[in-house]
Amino acid sequence: MGLFDKFKKKGTTQEEATGKPEEKEVEAIGWEAIEQEFLRVYPGQTNPKHYGTIIRWIFGGNDPLDGISVYDGGNYWHFVSFGQTEIYEKESDVKEISGYGYELTFKLKKDDYEDEEAEIRNICGILQMVARITFTKNEIFQPFEFIYTGQTTGIDAKQKSNLTGFITIKDPTVETIDTLNGKVEFVELIGMTDAELKTLSTVGSVMEIYEKLGSDITDYHRESIV
């Protein structure tokens, strides 16, 4: 049983959960708190690109995140997930932390992509994949970890990039927020090459390579730094 199994409805209405008439509308207080933090960073972006889940996880869908928004950071796209925290009403007994305690983020460098929409949707798929690991295996991703699968194909939509895996950091662009449902942090994924990933074994080694990289924006075309 995963953590979110304990949340029962996780944002469903009474009618959806029991078949009985709905008595009140479920408020998306956690969702709104995340949006407010991103609006602080990206003023005016009240209607960012958004990719919602067709069949929600609690109804048997394959995607654990209820949605992913993509903000325009100028020379990059800034992705943020909605669903690893309690984005609707508080349902868990842990008051200090909302859900798993964090949402996933990602910054993709803008480029002359043959199909930019395909690349954006590809990143959404990656965030769903990482969240699925948490939902099915209870594996929590903290800053300064690495995700190495041994794959040799790129993480881009055409699978041609030298980047094959990820490190995680605390997203430096947005701040940890205190919501009515508990604390929410933002854990960012950064694309890494196979050679880079093979040098990692500890938190310290991840911190060192991130400092050497000098950027948290994933660039599909960059060369390995090791």
Short mmCIF file of N, CA, C and O in Angstrom, two decimals, residues 38 42 76-81 84 101-109 123 126-127 130 141-147 165-176 184-192 206 210 213-219:
data_model
loop_
_atom_site.label_atom_id
_atom_site.label_comp_id
_atom_site.label_asym_id
_atom_site.label_seq_id
_atom_site.Cartn_x
_atom_site.Cartn_y
_atom_site.Cartn_z
N PHE A 38 4.61 29.89 -8.20
CA PHE A 38 5.14 30.06 -9.55
C PHE A 38 4.74 31.41 -10.14
O PHE A 38 5.50 31.98 -10.94
N TYR A 42 7.05 34.00 -11.92
CA TYR A 42 6.69 34.33 -13.30
C TYR A 42 5.41 35.18 -13.30
O TYR A 42 4.33 34.68 -13.62
N TYR A 76 14.16 28.98 -21.30
CA TYR A 76 13.85 27.60 -20.93
C TYR A 76 12.38 27.48 -20.57
O TYR A 76 11.69 28.47 -20.29
N TRP A 77 11.89 26.24 -20.56
CA TRP A 77 10.55 25.91 -20.08
C TRP A 77 10.68 25.32 -18.68
O TRP A 77 11.51 24.44 -18.46
N HIS A 78 9.87 25.81 -17.75
CA HIS A 78 9.94 25.36 -16.36
C HIS A 78 8.70 24.53 -16.04
O HIS A 78 7.58 25.04 -15.97
N PHE A 79 8.89 23.24 -15.84
CA PHE A 79 7.81 22.29 -15.58
C PHE A 79 7.60 22.14 -14.07
O PHE A 79 8.57 22.12 -13.31
N VAL A 80 6.35 21.95 -13.65
CA VAL A 80 6.05 21.63 -12.25
C VAL A 80 4.89 20.64 -12.22
O VAL A 80 3.92 20.77 -12.96
N SER A 81 5.02 19.66 -11.35
CA SER A 81 3.98 18.62 -11.23
C SER A 81 2.93 19.01 -10.19
O SER A 81 3.19 19.81 -9.28
N GLN A 84 2.01 14.94 -6.24
CA GLN A 84 2.78 14.22 -5.23
C GLN A 84 2.52 14.80 -3.84
O GLN A 84 2.92 14.20 -2.84
N GLY A 101 5.47 15.35 0.28
CA GLY A 101 6.30 16.47 0.73
C GLY A 101 6.95 17.27 -0.37
O GLY A 101 7.59 18.29 -0.10
N TYR A 102 6.81 16.84 -1.62
CA TYR A 102 7.47 17.57 -2.71
C TYR A 102 6.74 17.35 -4.04
O TYR A 102 6.04 16.37 -4.23
N GLU A 103 6.94 18.31 -4.92
CA GLU A 103 6.54 18.19 -6.32
C GLU A 103 7.81 18.21 -7.17
O GLU A 103 8.84 18.73 -6.76
N LEU A 104 7.71 17.61 -8.34
CA LEU A 104 8.84 17.53 -9.26
C LEU A 104 8.87 18.75 -10.19
O LEU A 104 7.82 19.25 -10.60
N THR A 105 10.07 19.22 -10.51
CA THR A 105 10.22 20.29 -11.49
C THR A 105 11.32 19.91 -12.48
O THR A 105 12.09 18.97 -12.26
N PHE A 106 11.38 20.66 -13.57
CA PHE A 106 12.36 20.40 -14.62
C PHE A 106 12.48 21.67 -15.46
O PHE A 106 11.48 22.34 -15.71
N LYS A 107 13.69 22.00 -15.87
CA LYS A 107 13.90 23.14 -16.77
C LYS A 107 14.52 22.63 -18.07
O LYS A 107 15.63 22.11 -18.07
N LEU A 108 13.79 22.81 -19.16
CA LEU A 108 14.27 22.38 -20.48
C LEU A 108 14.68 23.60 -21.30
O LEU A 108 13.87 24.51 -21.51
N LYS A 109 15.92 23.61 -21.75
CA LYS A 109 16.41 24.71 -22.57
C LYS A 109 15.64 24.78 -23.88
O LYS A 109 15.42 23.78 -24.54
N ILE A 123 8.84 15.42 -21.73
CA ILE A 123 9.23 15.72 -20.35
C ILE A 123 8.08 15.43 -19.40
O ILE A 123 8.28 14.91 -18.29
N ILE A 126 8.20 11.89 -18.64
CA ILE A 126 9.28 11.55 -17.72
C ILE A 126 8.88 11.86 -16.28
O ILE A 126 9.12 11.06 -15.37
N LEU A 127 8.26 13.01 -16.07
CA LEU A 127 7.82 13.36 -14.71
C LEU A 127 6.78 12.37 -14.21
O LEU A 127 6.80 11.98 -13.03
N VAL A 130 8.70 9.17 -13.18
CA VAL A 130 9.39 9.28 -11.89
C VAL A 130 8.38 9.26 -10.75
O VAL A 130 8.59 8.60 -9.73
N PHE A 141 12.25 10.76 -3.66
CA PHE A 141 13.43 11.38 -4.26
C PHE A 141 13.75 12.68 -3.53
O PHE A 141 12.94 13.61 -3.50
N GLN A 142 14.93 12.73 -2.94
CA GLN A 142 15.40 13.90 -2.22
C GLN A 142 16.44 14.63 -3.07
O GLN A 142 17.00 14.07 -4.01
N PRO A 143 16.73 15.90 -2.75
CA PRO A 143 17.79 16.60 -3.48
C PRO A 143 19.13 15.89 -3.35
O PRO A 143 19.43 15.27 -2.34
N PHE A 144 19.92 15.98 -4.42
CA PHE A 144 21.27 15.45 -4.52
C PHE A 144 21.30 13.92 -4.50
O PHE A 144 22.12 13.29 -3.86
N GLU A 145 20.36 13.34 -5.25
CA GLU A 145 20.38 11.92 -5.58
C GLU A 145 20.56 11.80 -7.09
O GLU A 145 20.52 12.80 -7.81
N PHE A 146 20.77 10.59 -7.55
CA PHE A 146 20.89 10.39 -9.00
C PHE A 146 19.99 9.24 -9.43
O PHE A 146 19.71 8.32 -8.67
N ILE A 147 19.50 9.35 -10.67
CA ILE A 147 18.64 8.33 -11.25
C ILE A 147 19.37 7.75 -12.45
O ILE A 147 19.48 8.37 -13.51
N GLY A 165 20.11 10.08 -18.07
CA GLY A 165 19.56 9.94 -16.71
C GLY A 165 19.51 11.29 -16.03
O GLY A 165 19.60 12.33 -16.70
N PHE A 166 19.42 11.29 -14.71
CA PHE A 166 19.17 12.54 -13.99
C PHE A 166 19.89 12.59 -12.64
O PHE A 166 20.19 11.56 -12.04
N ILE A 167 20.15 13.81 -12.19
CA ILE A 167 20.41 14.07 -10.79
C ILE A 167 19.25 14.92 -10.27
O ILE A 167 18.48 15.47 -11.06
N THR A 168 19.10 14.99 -8.96
CA THR A 168 18.07 15.80 -8.36
C THR A 168 18.70 16.89 -7.49
O THR A 168 19.75 16.68 -6.88
N ILE A 169 18.06 18.05 -7.49
CA ILE A 169 18.49 19.14 -6.62
C ILE A 169 17.24 19.82 -6.05
O ILE A 169 16.12 19.55 -6.49
N LYS A 170 17.43 20.68 -5.07
CA LYS A 170 16.34 21.54 -4.61
C LYS A 170 16.23 22.66 -5.62
O LYS A 170 17.20 23.38 -5.85
N ASP A 171 15.08 22.80 -6.24
CA ASP A 171 14.91 23.81 -7.28
C ASP A 171 15.26 25.19 -6.72
O ASP A 171 14.60 25.67 -5.79
N PRO A 172 16.29 25.85 -7.28
CA PRO A 172 16.72 27.13 -6.73
C PRO A 172 15.84 28.31 -7.15
O PRO A 172 15.98 29.41 -6.60
N THR A 173 14.95 28.09 -8.10
CA THR A 173 14.12 29.18 -8.61
C THR A 173 12.91 29.45 -7.74
O THR A 173 12.48 30.59 -7.58
N VAL A 174 12.35 28.39 -7.19
CA VAL A 174 11.15 28.52 -6.35
C VAL A 174 11.49 28.15 -4.92
O VAL A 174 12.45 27.44 -4.66
N GLU A 175 10.67 28.64 -3.99
CA GLU A 175 10.93 28.41 -2.57
C GLU A 175 10.02 27.30 -2.02
O GLU A 175 8.94 27.05 -2.54
N THR A 176 10.51 26.65 -0.97
CA THR A 176 9.66 25.73 -0.23
C THR A 176 8.49 26.51 0.34
O THR A 176 8.68 27.62 0.86
N VAL A 184 5.56 21.97 1.28
CA VAL A 184 5.80 21.46 -0.07
C VAL A 184 7.16 21.97 -0.54
O VAL A 184 7.40 23.18 -0.59
N GLU A 185 8.06 21.04 -0.88
CA GLU A 185 9.33 21.39 -1.49
C GLU A 185 9.25 21.12 -2.99
O GLU A 185 8.33 20.44 -3.47
N PHE A 186 10.24 21.60 -3.73
CA PHE A 186 10.28 21.38 -5.17
C PHE A 186 11.61 20.73 -5.52
O PHE A 186 12.67 21.35 -5.37
N VAL A 187 11.55 19.48 -5.96
CA VAL A 187 12.74 18.71 -6.30
C VAL A 187 12.89 18.70 -7.82
O VAL A 187 12.01 18.21 -8.54
N GLU A 188 13.99 19.25 -8.28
CA GLU A 188 14.23 19.41 -9.72
C GLU A 188 15.10 18.29 -10.28
O GLU A 188 16.10 17.91 -9.66
N LEU A 189 14.74 17.81 -11.45
CA LEU A 189 15.54 16.85 -12.19
C LEU A 189 16.44 17.59 -13.17
O LEU A 189 15.99 18.55 -13.81
N ILE A 190 17.67 17.14 -13.32
CA ILE A 190 18.60 17.69 -14.30
C ILE A 190 19.15 16.53 -15.12
O ILE A 190 19.63 15.55 -14.56
N GLY A 191 19.09 16.65 -16.44
CA GLY A 191 19.60 15.59 -17.31
C GLY A 191 21.11 15.45 -17.23
O GLY A 191 21.84 16.44 -17.22
N MET A 192 21.59 14.18 -17.20
CA MET A 192 23.01 13.90 -17.10
C MET A 192 23.41 12.84 -18.11
O MET A 192 22.60 12.00 -18.53
N VAL A 206 27.21 14.05 -6.04
CA VAL A 206 26.16 14.71 -6.83
C VAL A 206 26.27 16.23 -6.67
O VAL A 206 26.17 16.98 -7.64
N TYR A 210 27.07 18.83 -9.78
CA TYR A 210 26.12 19.91 -10.04
C TYR A 210 26.84 21.26 -10.02
O TYR A 210 26.61 22.12 -10.89
N LEU A 213 28.77 21.52 -13.16
CA LEU A 213 27.89 21.74 -14.31
C LEU A 213 27.54 23.22 -14.44
O LEU A 213 27.49 23.77 -15.55
N GLY A 214 27.27 23.87 -13.31
CA GLY A 214 27.06 25.32 -13.31
C GLY A 214 25.70 25.79 -13.78
O GLY A 214 25.50 26.99 -13.95
N SER A 215 24.78 24.88 -13.99
CA SER A 215 23.44 25.27 -14.44
C SER A 215 22.45 24.16 -14.09
O SER A 215 22.82 22.98 -14.06
N ASP A 216 21.20 24.57 -13.83
CA ASP A 216 20.18 23.56 -13.58
C ASP A 216 19.24 23.41 -14.78
O ASP A 216 18.24 22.72 -14.70
N ILE A 217 19.59 24.06 -15.90
CA ILE A 217 18.79 23.96 -17.12
C ILE A 217 19.30 22.80 -17.96
O ILE A 217 20.49 22.74 -18.30
N THR A 218 18.43 21.87 -18.28
CA THR A 218 18.82 20.71 -19.07
C THR A 218 18.94 21.10 -20.54
O THR A 218 17.98 21.57 -21.16
N ASP A 219 20.12 20.88 -21.08
CA ASP A 219 20.43 21.18 -22.48
C ASP A 219 20.75 19.86 -23.19
O ASP A 219 21.76 19.23 -22.92
#
